[in-house]
Amino acid sequence: MPARTRVTASLLSLLPLLPLLPLLPLLPLAAAGAADGIPGSSPAAFEDVQSHGGGYRVVQWEWTYVQTPYVIAVWLLVASVAKILFHLSQRFTTVVPESCLLILLGLALGGLVLLASERQPYQLEPALFFLFLLPTIVGDAGYFMPARLFFDNLGAILTYAVAGTLWNAFCTGFGLHAAKLMGLIDERVQAGMMDFLLFGALISAVDPVAVLAVFEEVHVNDTLFIIVFGESLLNDAVTVVLYKVYISFVEVGVENVQTADYFKGIASFLVVSVGGTLVGLVFAVLLSFLTRFTKRVRIIEPLFVFLMVYLAYLTAELFSLSSILSMTFCGIGANKYVEANISQKSRTTVKYTMKTLASIAETLIFIFLGISAVDKSKWAWDTGLVACTLVFIFIFRAAGVVAQTWVLNRFRLVPLEKMDQVVMSYGGLRGAVAFALVVLLDDKRVKAKDYFVATTIVVVFFTVMFQGLTIKPLVKWLKVPRSTSRKPTINEEIHERAFDHILTAVEDIAGLQGYHHWRDKWEQFDKNHLSKLLLRKSVYRKSELWEAYQKINIRDAISLIDQGGNVLTSARLSLPSMTSGASFPDAANVTNYLRENGSGVCLDLQVIHNIPGGKVEEDMETHHFLAENLYKPRRRYQSHYSRHFISAGAKERQDREVFQRNMKSRMETVKSGRPKRHKKERNAKKRRGSEDKAGRSGGQRGKDPVGVPLGSDEDEDQGERSDPEKEEDVGITFVAVKAETPKRRPHSVAADAHLPWKGVGVLWPPPCVSLEATKVIPVDLQQAWNQSISSLESVSLPRHEGGRAPRPISYTPPGGPVSPPPEEDEEEDETRPLVPSLKAALKPPPPRVYLRSLVTAPPPPGSEDPCARGPTQL
Amino acid sequence: MGIWQSLSGPPEYRQLAEKTGFTCEQIGVLHKRFKQLSHNEDTLRREHFNAIHDLGCNPIRVQIIEAFFDRRNLIPPDEGRMEEIHLEDFVVVMSHFKPPPLSMTDEQRDSVRTEKLKFLFNMHDMDNDGTITLEEYRHVVEELLSRSAHISKEAADSIADAAMLEVAAISMGHMEPDEFYEGITFEHFLKLLNSFEIEAKMNVRFLNMNASTVCY
């Protein structure tokens, strides 16, 4: 069995190399080479099976069956492991961009492949590149494109993408032709003017893959990045059209080209670019509309995003429109609505999957570029051509950038500085798109194809490796402003929004129909029509500022958890209402805690803050019990396994418990040590947040306390959970919101209704800021604060096992003594607290004296319980 | 200078151009708009502003309009409010939105920043007491959110409160126990928006040319 032994031999010869994972792809190659020995060779069996004389084979070698997916998987593995290896050395990768390393790896692998076999089986196939690798990168780039930044700079981006690319293409083409005529390029390069123009067209376009790979590591400022990157995406239309036009010209011959054909070329440019954009936008609308209705199929939400974005690409390709434009605009257009519609988890999934795919595609592209370069059949070197091309693309790029920037700066409010221009010129990287296009050329028509391929490879390698390597030091040396990853503060967010309106107003007053005017018009249209169509009812009400605020909250919340919940101890805080002379050992960094608490994202202490001040002990007991024994709650978690729904995972429960323990211990320390002022504020804020939330999502119930489900029965809760209008995905980390708020919300809403501070808003239309002490914390917050602190206190009271805790004084409903309504006895115990509250809600809120008393009469240290409750007493 | 003067036409344009830094073509355009708004009267009143259709749905319309009647935004600054404004006031207020020159020294940049931030500060500080109180700040946030009518007032307030406490944290750092935060003073406002590139943002491109109003 010569074939078998050869297989084994080649396998064995590879075995020592196997730990070197990059070599794995060679295995199929060797196997294939071996299999060539016998045409149609049957699957080879292993030795021990053969000894039985070819009977039933226990283990079979089914290479042909698994070959394709196997090779793909191994390639992905190689690429991924390569990334791990590169990042083993932190210092190394900060100096050398990953793309360079990948190309080098590709070169090495290509060399090995070349040694193993005569031909080069793995290459960057244009079909593979354009249908699979490129869309993943462009899809990621388009979907996560910072839309505002993009449109703010759209003028500049379009100028560079269209005028700049045209200029580069023509100049490079004519320049090369001139060089040919002058004899700088060897006679062997059989190319006429059209060939050079064609080559110029494909070599002149800045490549999105290369730009992304290099600029992501450089971190230049946002404007600069978006201009270079936007250009690299939008120049696709120009490249595609020029490429096609020239190809057809080359095919028919220059002498047969008629004047009309040039106009057709221009028309085709319009069709390709506008058509591509339109296809993208249509798909964006479709996608957004689809995600409106995925509430019940959350699990496949991300798939819709991928499919529609990819279909946008394929559809554009189908009609030979600009597919990159289509995909980019589909991503940009759909992002806002999709992100609002889909759940938080889907958002994360989309993000990670896109980034993973894009990253792996990028890796593969660069490795394949390296491998493709090692192919003897491609090497048709002409020093003149290579040198001229390199010089021309660099010079013309720089000249084009300078000229266009000069024009643009006359119109731009924020001019592009000289340093920016240098970086833009230098950042004009060429990459895999050019390579794939040049490989696609027909060597029967374009005689000099081999020379062009070789030159393209050199250009790509030069720009990606040399320029990519040096751009970082250059940026440092030029002191180009870098991007800061600083989080915007709430105030900056507010002013950012305010500015849009201010500028629009000024333009309107000045009678200018400028950019802001039209942007405002668009936003009006978006709000009045598009959002209504494309957004779910539940999300469409939230404003942008609100969203931004929420995002900040969630982010801070997450960082809070990351730090083990100890942010609050990092700084000292004194608030107006604080006992004079008292300072908190573990008071808070105001920003953090306010943000964390002032929001609708209920972070913590849900055990406590959901208990309204006037509740009977049973509930507290229950909740306290729950808090302590999270793993034997009465609450049932939903089904353990479901393909279509993801229940709250064990991890989340774990997190929650950790968090609650954390909060609890903190609470203990506060309790034992100090007046609970900051605690109170937390709770007040929190409560307020939950109230906002409840006010929005369950406003109906909030207004009508009678309609509130009275019991805390589990079945009720289950019913609540499936309430279709409830978004079950508000918080990602803190399941407090996700799973529990629907349950608790009704209570808090109901109970809130009777709280005195709830009435304040009604009776005192503007939130009254008391004269001195409460400049920062408004009256109603103070009161809420007191309420919640009292509940907090009572929860942490020592309980009487088996019996009810003594009813604290503060549980007298604030509305004054309430005679128990007659029906109380017939009701379940749990409903009792609500009944007085209804009564109380009807009463006018009591005078707000106690606020003062809170401020002026600090609780004497030592006697915590009465004094902490003191504020709530009237 | 002779060419300049011969080009600059009406002397009031020239004075205004010196005062505000607009070119006199731009002033011409603004004058035309002024006349259009005021229906060829000499002064503009609030109702003229309120009649601007596009302004109708702007959430912070009131503040912007008030800014035009605020003497603090004039050169030199003054106190109080006006009932009607002349072309000069109109152009001076507009000049706060003039893009800065292409190349600036650091001092120039700072002065432009301060000037623009002062305008913004005055806009928020409605009662002209030198601080933006919580009340005023809430008002701003509420109005910003008022476009989306579904955000409750409490939500707006809680955002404003959060922002306010953030200000307190940034500007005061450590506060003594019996201290409380009065409101944002201008110094704090500067500090607060330290990294906010207002000189690059608070700009409107004023038309240079308008065939009918070029001032010869």
Coordinates of C-alpha atoms in Angstrom, one line a residue, chain A residues 409-415 417 486 488-513 516-517 520-521 523-524 527 540-546 549 572-583 589-591 593-595 598-599 681 685 688 691-692 696 758 761 765-769 771-778 780-781, chain B residues 29-30 33 36-37 49 52-55 57-61 64-65 68 90 94 97 99-103 109 119-120 123-124 133-135 137-138 140-142 144-145 147-170 173-184 189 192-196 198-207:
Chain A
N409 CA -10.3 74.7 5.1
R410 CA -12.0 77.7 3.5
F411 CA -15.3 76.0 4.4
R412 CA -14.5 74.2 7.5
L413 CA -15.1 75.7 10.9
V414 CA -12.4 73.6 12.4
P415 CA -9.5 73.7 10.0
E417 CA -3.9 71.6 10.5
R486 CA -12.0 59.9 28.7
P488 CA -17.7 62.5 29.0
T489 CA -19.2 63.9 32.2
I490 CA -22.8 64.4 32.5
N491 CA -22.3 68.1 32.2
E492 CA -20.5 67.7 29.0
E493 CA -23.2 65.5 27.7
I494 CA -25.8 68.1 28.6
H495 CA -23.8 70.9 26.9
E496 CA -23.2 68.8 23.9
R497 CA -26.9 68.5 23.4
A498 CA -27.5 72.1 24.3
F499 CA -25.1 73.2 21.7
D500 CA -26.9 71.5 18.9
H501 CA -30.0 73.5 19.8
I502 CA -28.1 76.7 20.4
L503 CA -26.4 76.6 17.1
T504 CA -29.6 75.7 15.3
A505 CA -31.3 78.5 17.0
V506 CA -28.6 81.0 16.0
E507 CA -28.6 79.8 12.4
D508 CA -32.3 80.2 12.3
I509 CA -32.2 83.6 13.8
A510 CA -29.5 84.7 11.4
G511 CA -31.5 83.3 8.6
L512 CA -28.7 80.9 7.6
Q513 CA -29.7 77.5 6.2
H516 CA -27.2 72.8 11.9
H517 CA -30.4 73.9 10.3
D520 CA -32.2 69.9 13.0
K521 CA -34.7 69.4 10.3
E523 CA -33.8 65.2 13.6
Q524 CA -37.3 66.6 13.5
K527 CA -38.4 62.0 15.6
Y540 CA -39.2 55.5 21.1
R541 CA -40.2 57.9 23.9
K542 CA -36.8 58.1 25.5
S543 CA -34.8 61.0 24.4
E544 CA -31.2 61.0 23.4
L545 CA -30.0 62.8 26.4
W546 CA -31.8 60.3 28.5
Y549 CA -27.5 59.5 30.8
R572 CA -15.0 62.0 51.3
L573 CA -18.2 63.7 50.9
S574 CA -20.1 66.2 52.9
L575 CA -23.5 67.2 52.0
P576 CA -25.4 70.1 53.3
S577 CA -27.6 68.1 55.5
M578 CA -24.8 66.4 57.2
T579 CA -24.2 66.7 60.9
S580 CA -21.9 69.5 61.4
G581 CA -18.5 68.3 62.4
A582 CA -19.2 64.9 61.3
S583 CA -17.3 63.5 58.4
N589 CA -17.2 60.3 45.4
V590 CA -20.2 62.4 44.5
T591 CA -20.2 62.0 40.8
Y593 CA -22.5 57.7 43.5
L594 CA -24.9 60.2 42.2
R595 CA -24.8 58.9 38.8
G598 CA -29.8 59.1 40.4
S599 CA -30.7 56.9 37.5
E681 CA -29.2 60.0 49.9
K685 CA -31.8 58.7 44.7
R688 CA -36.3 58.2 42.8
E691 CA -39.8 55.8 40.6
D692 CA -38.9 57.4 37.3
R696 CA -42.5 55.6 32.7
K758 CA -44.7 62.0 46.3
G761 CA -44.5 67.3 43.2
P765 CA -45.3 72.4 41.0
P766 CA -41.7 73.6 40.8
P767 CA -39.5 71.3 43.0
C768 CA -38.9 73.6 45.9
V769 CA -35.4 74.0 46.9
L771 CA -33.6 78.1 51.4
E772 CA -30.2 77.2 52.5
A773 CA -29.3 73.8 53.4
T774 CA -30.7 71.9 50.5
K775 CA -29.3 73.7 47.6
V776 CA -28.2 70.5 46.1
I777 CA -30.6 68.0 47.4
P778 CA -34.1 69.1 46.6
D780 CA -38.5 65.9 47.7
L781 CA -35.3 64.0 47.6
Chain B
V29 CA -26.1 89.9 5.3
L30 CA -27.0 90.2 9.0
R33 CA -31.8 89.5 8.0
Q36 CA -36.4 91.0 7.3
L37 CA -37.1 90.0 10.9
F49 CA -38.0 86.4 17.4
I52 CA -39.4 82.8 13.4
H53 CA -40.9 79.6 12.2
D54 CA -37.9 77.3 12.4
L55 CA -37.3 78.4 16.0
C57 CA -39.7 73.7 17.9
N58 CA -36.3 74.5 19.5
P59 CA -36.4 73.4 23.1
I60 CA -34.2 76.2 24.4
R61 CA -35.7 78.9 22.3
I64 CA -31.6 81.9 23.1
I65 CA -34.0 84.8 22.5
F68 CA -30.2 88.6 22.5
F90 CA -28.0 92.0 17.1
M94 CA -24.1 87.1 16.8
F97 CA -20.8 82.6 17.3
P99 CA -15.6 81.1 14.1
P100 CA -12.2 81.8 15.5
P101 CA -9.3 82.7 13.2
L102 CA -7.6 79.8 11.5
S103 CA -4.5 80.0 13.5
R109 CA -7.6 80.6 22.2
F119 CA -22.0 83.7 26.8
L120 CA -23.1 80.2 27.6
M123 CA -27.6 82.1 29.1
H124 CA -28.0 79.6 31.9
T133 CA -28.3 77.6 40.7
L134 CA -29.8 74.1 40.8
E135 CA -33.1 75.7 39.9
Y137 CA -29.8 74.2 35.8
R138 CA -32.8 72.1 36.2
V140 CA -32.1 74.0 31.3
V141 CA -32.1 70.3 31.4
E142 CA -35.9 70.2 31.5
L144 CA -33.5 70.2 26.7
L145 CA -35.6 67.1 27.4
R147 CA -38.7 67.9 23.1
S148 CA -39.3 64.3 24.0
A149 CA -42.4 64.9 25.9
H150 CA -42.4 61.5 27.5
I151 CA -39.5 62.1 29.8
S152 CA -41.0 62.9 33.1
K153 CA -40.1 66.0 34.9
E154 CA -38.5 63.9 37.7
A155 CA -36.2 62.2 35.2
A156 CA -35.1 65.6 33.9
D157 CA -34.6 66.8 37.5
S158 CA -32.6 63.8 38.5
I159 CA -30.3 64.3 35.5
A160 CA -29.9 67.9 36.5
D161 CA -29.3 66.9 40.1
A162 CA -26.7 64.4 39.1
A163 CA -25.1 67.0 36.9
M164 CA -25.1 69.4 39.7
L165 CA -23.5 67.1 42.2
E166 CA -20.9 66.3 39.5
V167 CA -20.2 70.0 39.4
A168 CA -19.8 70.0 43.1
A169 CA -17.5 67.1 43.0
I170 CA -15.3 68.6 40.2
G173 CA -13.4 68.6 45.6
H174 CA -13.5 68.2 49.3
M175 CA -16.3 70.0 51.0
E176 CA -16.5 70.8 54.7
P177 CA -19.3 69.2 56.5
D178 CA -21.4 72.3 56.9
E179 CA -20.7 73.5 53.5
F180 CA -23.2 73.2 50.7
Y181 CA -22.9 73.9 47.1
E182 CA -24.5 77.2 46.1
G183 CA -24.4 76.9 42.4
I184 CA -22.0 77.0 39.6
F189 CA -18.1 76.6 34.8
L192 CA -16.2 72.1 34.4
L193 CA -16.0 72.5 30.6
N194 CA -12.3 72.5 30.6
S195 CA -12.0 69.7 28.1
F196 CA -15.0 70.7 26.1
I198 CA -16.0 75.0 22.8
E199 CA -13.9 77.1 20.5
A200 CA -14.4 74.4 17.9
K201 CA -18.0 73.9 18.6
M202 CA -19.7 77.1 19.3
N203 CA -19.4 78.3 15.7
V204 CA -21.7 79.1 13.0
R205 CA -20.6 79.8 9.5
F206 CA -21.8 83.2 8.5
L207 CA -22.3 83.8 4.9

